[in-house]
PDB file of C-alpha atoms in Angstrom:
ATOM      1  CA  MET A   1      -4.488 -13.464  25.271  1.00 86.00           C
ATOM      2  CA  ARG A   2      -6.720 -10.289  25.261  1.00 95.00           C
ATOM      3  CA  GLU A   3      -7.412  -8.354  21.810  1.00 98.00           C
ATOM      4  CA  LEU A   4      -7.556  -4.756  21.823  1.00 98.00           C
ATOM      5  CA  LEU A   5      -9.988  -2.188  18.983  1.00 98.00           C
ATOM      6  CA  ILE A   6      -8.493   1.515  18.523  1.00 99.00           C
ATOM      7  CA  VAL A   7     -11.091   3.558  16.894  1.00 99.00           C
ATOM      8  CA  VAL A   8      -8.921   6.614  15.765  1.00 98.00           C
ATOM      9  CA  ASP A   9     -10.208  10.369  15.233  1.00 98.00           C
ATOM     10  CA  MET A  10     -14.158   9.141  15.575  1.00 98.00           C
ATOM     11  CA  GLN A  11     -14.826  12.918  15.827  1.00 98.00           C
ATOM     12  CA  ASN A  12     -17.324  15.156  14.588  1.00 98.00           C
ATOM     13  CA  ASP A  13     -14.682  17.518  12.372  1.00 98.00           C
ATOM     14  CA  PHE A  14     -13.983  14.274   9.610  1.00 97.00           C
ATOM     15  CA  LEU A  15     -17.717  13.316  10.153  1.00 97.00           C
ATOM     16  CA  THR A  16     -19.186  16.549   9.711  1.00 96.00           C
ATOM     17  CA  GLY A  17     -17.237  19.697  10.456  1.00 97.00           C
ATOM     18  CA  ALA A  18     -14.311  20.881   8.567  1.00 96.00           C
ATOM     19  CA  LEU A  19     -13.081  17.693   7.163  1.00 96.00           C
ATOM     20  CA  GLY A  20     -16.204  15.731   6.429  1.00 96.00           C
ATOM     21  CA  THR A  21     -16.550  13.159   4.070  1.00 95.00           C
ATOM     22  CA  PRO A  22     -19.717  11.157   2.916  1.00 96.00           C
ATOM     23  CA  GLU A  23     -17.086   8.542   3.651  1.00 97.00           C
ATOM     24  CA  GLY A  24     -16.397   8.408   6.853  1.00 96.00           C
ATOM     25  CA  GLN A  25     -19.809   9.255   7.619  1.00 97.00           C
ATOM     26  CA  ALA A  26     -21.176   5.816   6.116  1.00 98.00           C
ATOM     27  CA  VAL A  27     -18.087   3.643   8.228  1.00 98.00           C
ATOM     28  CA  LEU A  28     -19.612   5.463  11.473  1.00 98.00           C
ATOM     29  CA  PRO A  29     -22.717   2.332  11.612  1.00 98.00           C
ATOM     30  CA  GLY A  30     -20.061  -0.026  11.605  1.00 98.00           C
ATOM     31  CA  VAL A  31     -17.494   1.618  14.135  1.00 98.00           C
ATOM     32  CA  THR A  32     -19.799   1.597  16.225  1.00 98.00           C
ATOM     33  CA  ALA A  33     -21.567  -1.315  16.243  1.00 98.00           C
ATOM     34  CA  LEU A  34     -18.208  -3.109  16.508  1.00 98.00           C
ATOM     35  CA  ALA A  35     -16.662  -0.698  19.407  1.00 98.00           C
ATOM     36  CA  ARG A  36     -20.147  -1.247  21.452  1.00 98.00           C
ATOM     37  CA  ASP A  37     -19.617  -5.537  20.870  1.00 98.00           C
ATOM     38  CA  TRP A  38     -15.488  -5.236  21.482  1.00 98.00           C
ATOM     39  CA  ALA A  39     -15.039  -7.965  24.376  1.00 96.00           C
ATOM     40  CA  GLY A  40     -11.967  -7.064  24.461  1.00 96.00           C
ATOM     41  CA  GLU A  41      -9.959  -3.567  25.746  1.00 97.00           C
ATOM     42  CA  LEU A  42     -11.649  -0.438  23.399  1.00 98.00           C
ATOM     43  CA  VAL A  43      -9.369   1.975  22.999  1.00 98.00           C
ATOM     44  CA  PHE A  44     -10.102   5.233  21.316  1.00 98.00           C
ATOM     45  CA  THR A  45      -7.826   8.415  19.794  1.00 98.00           C
ATOM     46  CA  ARG A  46      -8.305  12.558  19.110  1.00 98.00           C
ATOM     47  CA  ASP A  47      -6.669  14.356  16.529  1.00 98.00           C
ATOM     48  CA  THR A  48      -6.565  17.482  19.241  1.00 98.00           C
ATOM     49  CA  HIS A  49      -4.696  20.595  18.320  1.00 97.00           C
ATOM     50  CA  THR A  50      -4.443  24.479  19.311  1.00 96.00           C
ATOM     51  CA  SER A  51      -5.774  27.917  18.230  1.00 95.00           C
ATOM     52  CA  ASP A  52      -2.317  28.409  16.548  1.00 96.00           C
ATOM     53  CA  TYR A  53      -3.278  25.401  14.715  1.00 96.00           C
ATOM     54  CA  LEU A  54      -2.760  27.237  11.358  1.00 96.00           C
ATOM     55  CA  ASN A  55       1.021  28.915  12.499  1.00 96.00           C
ATOM     56  CA  THR A  56       2.353  24.553  13.103  1.00 96.00           C
ATOM     57  CA  GLN A  57       3.887  22.831  10.379  1.00 95.00           C
ATOM     58  CA  GLU A  58       0.485  20.506  10.065  1.00 95.00           C
ATOM     59  CA  GLY A  59      -1.139  23.953   9.513  1.00 95.00           C
ATOM     60  CA  LYS A  60       1.025  25.388   7.039  1.00 96.00           C
ATOM     61  CA  ASN A  61       0.494  22.008   5.086  1.00 96.00           C
ATOM     62  CA  LEU A  62      -3.439  21.508   5.590  1.00 94.00           C
ATOM     63  CA  PRO A  63      -4.351  24.987   6.425  1.00 96.00           C
ATOM     64  CA  VAL A  64      -7.696  23.889   7.561  1.00 95.00           C
ATOM     65  CA  VAL A  65      -8.802  24.581  10.854  1.00 96.00           C
ATOM     66  CA  HIS A  66     -10.236  21.026  12.790  1.00 97.00           C
ATOM     67  CA  CYS A  67     -10.051  19.297  15.912  1.00 97.00           C
ATOM     68  CA  VAL A  68      -9.561  22.271  18.390  1.00 97.00           C
ATOM     69  CA  GLN A  69      -9.353  21.092  21.484  1.00 98.00           C
ATOM     70  CA  GLY A  70     -12.832  21.255  23.754  1.00 97.00           C
ATOM     71  CA  THR A  71     -15.027  22.486  20.475  1.00 98.00           C
ATOM     72  CA  GLU A  72     -17.718  20.737  19.037  1.00 98.00           C
ATOM     73  CA  GLY A  73     -15.511  19.557  15.829  1.00 98.00           C
ATOM     74  CA  TRP A  74     -13.104  17.890  18.817  1.00 98.00           C
ATOM     75  CA  GLN A  75     -15.379  15.567  20.190  1.00 98.00           C
ATOM     76  CA  LEU A  76     -15.882  12.446  19.436  1.00 98.00           C
ATOM     77  CA  ALA A  77     -19.574  11.406  17.770  1.00 98.00           C
ATOM     78  CA  PRO A  78     -22.180  11.183  20.393  1.00 98.00           C
ATOM     79  CA  GLU A  79     -22.723   7.473  20.018  1.00 98.00           C
ATOM     80  CA  LEU A  80     -18.682   6.489  20.439  1.00 98.00           C
ATOM     81  CA  ASP A  81     -18.205   8.980  23.087  1.00 98.00           C
ATOM     82  CA  ALA A  82     -21.630   8.133  25.173  1.00 98.00           C
ATOM     83  CA  LEU A  83     -19.875   4.854  24.240  1.00 98.00           C
ATOM     84  CA  ALA A  84     -16.351   5.164  26.089  1.00 98.00           C
ATOM     85  CA  LYS A  85     -18.262   7.011  28.636  1.00 98.00           C
ATOM     86  CA  GLU A  86     -19.773   3.956  30.120  1.00 98.00           C
ATOM     87  CA  ARG A  87     -17.159   2.111  29.155  1.00 97.00           C
ATOM     88  CA  GLY A  88     -14.261   4.142  30.601  1.00 98.00           C
ATOM     89  CA  CYS A  89     -12.600   4.369  27.083  1.00 98.00           C
ATOM     90  CA  LYS A  90      -8.674   5.139  27.557  1.00 98.00           C
ATOM     91  CA  VAL A  91      -8.764   8.174  25.368  1.00 98.00           C
ATOM     92  CA  PHE A  92      -5.895   9.540  23.781  1.00 98.00           C
ATOM     93  CA  ASP A  93      -5.125  13.399  22.270  1.00 98.00           C
ATOM     94  CA  LYS A  94      -3.210  13.542  19.982  1.00 97.00           C
ATOM     95  CA  PRO A  95      -0.908  16.643  18.683  1.00 95.00           C
ATOM     96  CA  ALA A  96       0.626  14.386  15.539  1.00 94.00           C
ATOM     97  CA  PHE A  97      -0.472  11.764  13.183  1.00 97.00           C
ATOM     98  CA  GLY A  98       0.194   8.724  15.128  1.00 97.00           C
ATOM     99  CA  SER A  99       0.651   8.427  18.739  1.00 98.00           C
ATOM    100  CA  THR A 100       3.472   7.647  20.324  1.00 97.00           C
ATOM    101  CA  GLN A 101       2.282   7.566  23.668  1.00 98.00           C
ATOM    102  CA  LEU A 102      -0.778   5.383  22.453  1.00 98.00           C
ATOM    103  CA  ALA A 103       2.386   2.783  20.898  1.00 98.00           C
ATOM    104  CA  HIS A 104       4.694   2.961  24.539  1.00 98.00           C
ATOM    105  CA  TRP A 105       1.257   2.544  26.610  1.00 98.00           C
ATOM    106  CA  ALA A 106       0.171  -0.704  24.342  1.00 98.00           C
ATOM    107  CA  ALA A 107       3.774  -2.386  24.418  1.00 98.00           C
ATOM    108  CA  MET A 108       3.553  -1.901  28.245  1.00 98.00           C
ATOM    109  CA  GLU A 109       0.070  -3.240  28.648  1.00 97.00           C
ATOM    110  CA  HIS A 110       0.883  -5.811  26.006  1.00 98.00           C
ATOM    111  CA  ALA A 111       4.093  -5.923  29.050  1.00 98.00           C
ATOM    112  CA  ARG A 112       1.606  -6.603  31.803  1.00 97.00           C
ATOM    113  CA  GLU A 113      -0.582  -8.958  29.851  1.00 97.00           C
ATOM    114  CA  PRO A 114      -0.009  -9.536  26.290  1.00 97.00           C
ATOM    115  CA  PHE A 115      -2.644  -8.551  23.189  1.00 98.00           C
ATOM    116  CA  ALA A 116      -2.808 -11.381  20.928  1.00 98.00           C
ATOM    117  CA  ARG A 117      -3.257  -8.652  18.290  1.00 98.00           C
ATOM    118  CA  ILE A 118      -3.974  -4.784  17.691  1.00 98.00           C
ATOM    119  CA  SER A 119      -7.358  -4.244  14.951  1.00 98.00           C
ATOM    120  CA  LEU A 120      -7.483  -0.390  14.443  1.00 98.00           C
ATOM    121  CA  VAL A 121     -10.741   1.173  12.636  1.00 98.00           C
ATOM    122  CA  GLY A 122     -11.694   4.571  11.840  1.00 98.00           C
ATOM    123  CA  VAL A 123      -9.835   8.045  10.162  1.00 98.00           C
ATOM    124  CA  CYS A 124      -8.646   9.334   7.836  1.00 97.00           C
ATOM    125  CA  THR A 125      -6.778   5.775   6.670  1.00 98.00           C
ATOM    126  CA  ASP A 126      -4.088   7.362   4.556  1.00 97.00           C
ATOM    127  CA  ILE A 127      -2.500   9.438   7.450  1.00 97.00           C
ATOM    128  CA  CYS A 128      -3.794   9.035  11.917  1.00 98.00           C
ATOM    129  CA  VAL A 129      -4.948   5.078  10.834  1.00 98.00           C
ATOM    130  CA  LEU A 130      -2.021   4.530   8.403  1.00 98.00           C
ATOM    131  CA  SER A 131       0.559   5.924  11.024  1.00 98.00           C
ATOM    132  CA  ASN A 132      -0.954   4.371  13.125  1.00 98.00           C
ATOM    133  CA  ALA A 133      -1.014   1.404  12.973  1.00 98.00           C
ATOM    134  CA  LEU A 134       3.359   1.288  11.934  1.00 98.00           C
ATOM    135  CA  LEU A 135       4.075   2.959  15.193  1.00 98.00           C
ATOM    136  CA  LEU A 136       2.758  -0.065  16.800  1.00 98.00           C
ATOM    137  CA  LYS A 137       3.564  -2.717  14.125  1.00 98.00           C
ATOM    138  CA  ALA A 138       7.293  -0.874  15.029  1.00 97.00           C
ATOM    139  CA  ALA A 139       7.041  -0.972  19.089  1.00 98.00           C
ATOM    140  CA  LEU A 140       5.339  -4.711  19.234  1.00 98.00           C
ATOM    141  CA  PRO A 141       6.921  -6.413  15.709  1.00 98.00           C
ATOM    142  CA  GLU A 142       5.553  -9.737  16.653  1.00 98.00           C
ATOM    143  CA  VAL A 143       1.518  -9.105  17.710  1.00 98.00           C
ATOM    144  CA  PRO A 144      -0.336  -8.750  14.441  1.00 98.00           C
ATOM    145  CA  VAL A 145      -1.958  -5.743  14.157  1.00 98.00           C
ATOM    146  CA  ARG A 146      -5.108  -5.504  11.773  1.00 98.00           C
ATOM    147  CA  VAL A 147      -6.936  -2.871   9.758  1.00 98.00           C
ATOM    148  CA  TYR A 148     -10.550  -3.277   9.118  1.00 98.00           C
ATOM    149  CA  GLY A 149     -10.873  -2.229   5.556  1.00 98.00           C
ATOM    150  CA  SER A 150     -14.432  -1.559   5.049  1.00 98.00           C
ATOM    151  CA  LEU A 151     -14.128   0.942   8.844  1.00 98.00           C
ATOM    152  CA  CYS A 152     -11.352   2.672   7.760  1.00 98.00           C
ATOM    153  CA  ALA A 153     -11.717   6.290   6.012  1.00 98.00           C
ATOM    154  CA  GLY A 154      -9.763   8.060   3.796  1.00 97.00           C
ATOM    155  CA  VAL A 155      -9.134  11.604   2.420  1.00 94.00           C
ATOM    156  CA  SER A 156     -10.104  10.475  -0.878  1.00 95.00           C
ATOM    157  CA  PRO A 157     -11.019   6.127  -1.958  1.00 96.00           C
ATOM    158  CA  ALA A 158      -8.142   5.855  -3.961  1.00 97.00           C
ATOM    159  CA  SER A 159      -6.075   7.602  -1.081  1.00 97.00           C
ATOM    160  CA  HIS A 160      -7.701   4.853   1.282  1.00 98.00           C
ATOM    161  CA  THR A 161      -6.448   2.319  -1.290  1.00 98.00           C
ATOM    162  CA  ARG A 162      -3.021   3.309  -1.318  1.00 98.00           C
ATOM    163  CA  ALA A 163      -3.147   3.409   2.520  1.00 98.00           C
ATOM    164  CA  LEU A 164      -4.748  -0.390   2.962  1.00 98.00           C
ATOM    165  CA  GLU A 165      -1.981  -1.783   0.214  1.00 98.00           C
ATOM    166  CA  ALA A 166       1.518   0.117   2.596  1.00 98.00           C
ATOM    167  CA  MET A 167       0.351  -1.286   5.243  1.00 98.00           C
ATOM    168  CA  GLN A 168      -0.393  -4.256   4.002  1.00 98.00           C
ATOM    169  CA  VAL A 169       3.102  -4.247   3.053  1.00 98.00           C
ATOM    170  CA  CYS A 170       4.322  -3.462   6.237  1.00 98.00           C
ATOM    171  CA  GLN A 171       2.593  -6.586   7.589  1.00 98.00           C
ATOM    172  CA  VAL A 172      -0.569  -4.967   8.244  1.00 98.00           C
ATOM    173  CA  GLU A 173      -3.675  -7.468   8.449  1.00 98.00           C
ATOM    174  CA  VAL A 174      -5.880  -5.819   6.270  1.00 98.00           C
ATOM    175  CA  VAL A 175      -9.179  -7.207   6.382  1.00 97.00           C
TER     176      VAL A 175
END
């Protein structure tokens, strides 16, 4: 059986842009190394908004324009973008925290050829990593879902830790 690695939202705006954090920047080398060495299936997600972001529910609750499709901030970090293109990886553009499209695709792929495990890394632990891990766990309850905690970064160190704890309670393995 194969293994799937999902690199969540490692985009410029979450690293050095509008919502960038030192913690996000700090995990980039490790995420890149894991993705580069990954022998199984590798996919990426991109937080994707339009120019009317501030008029959306998310934009009203987080009024920081970020990851507008086609902008530099929306692009994956250069080293990950190059890897995704080199390997022809699937990239899921998601308009919300979690991607139902990703969960559906994973379920269809699992039916075709089972996954032994699904792993996630990326940002933000407490928003998009958490949302996608739980969607995948709901879509594929018998497939082990793992999050590399040291290769994720949250909005803050405290919320990162809380998110990892919440995922563990939901039977997501945190390593």
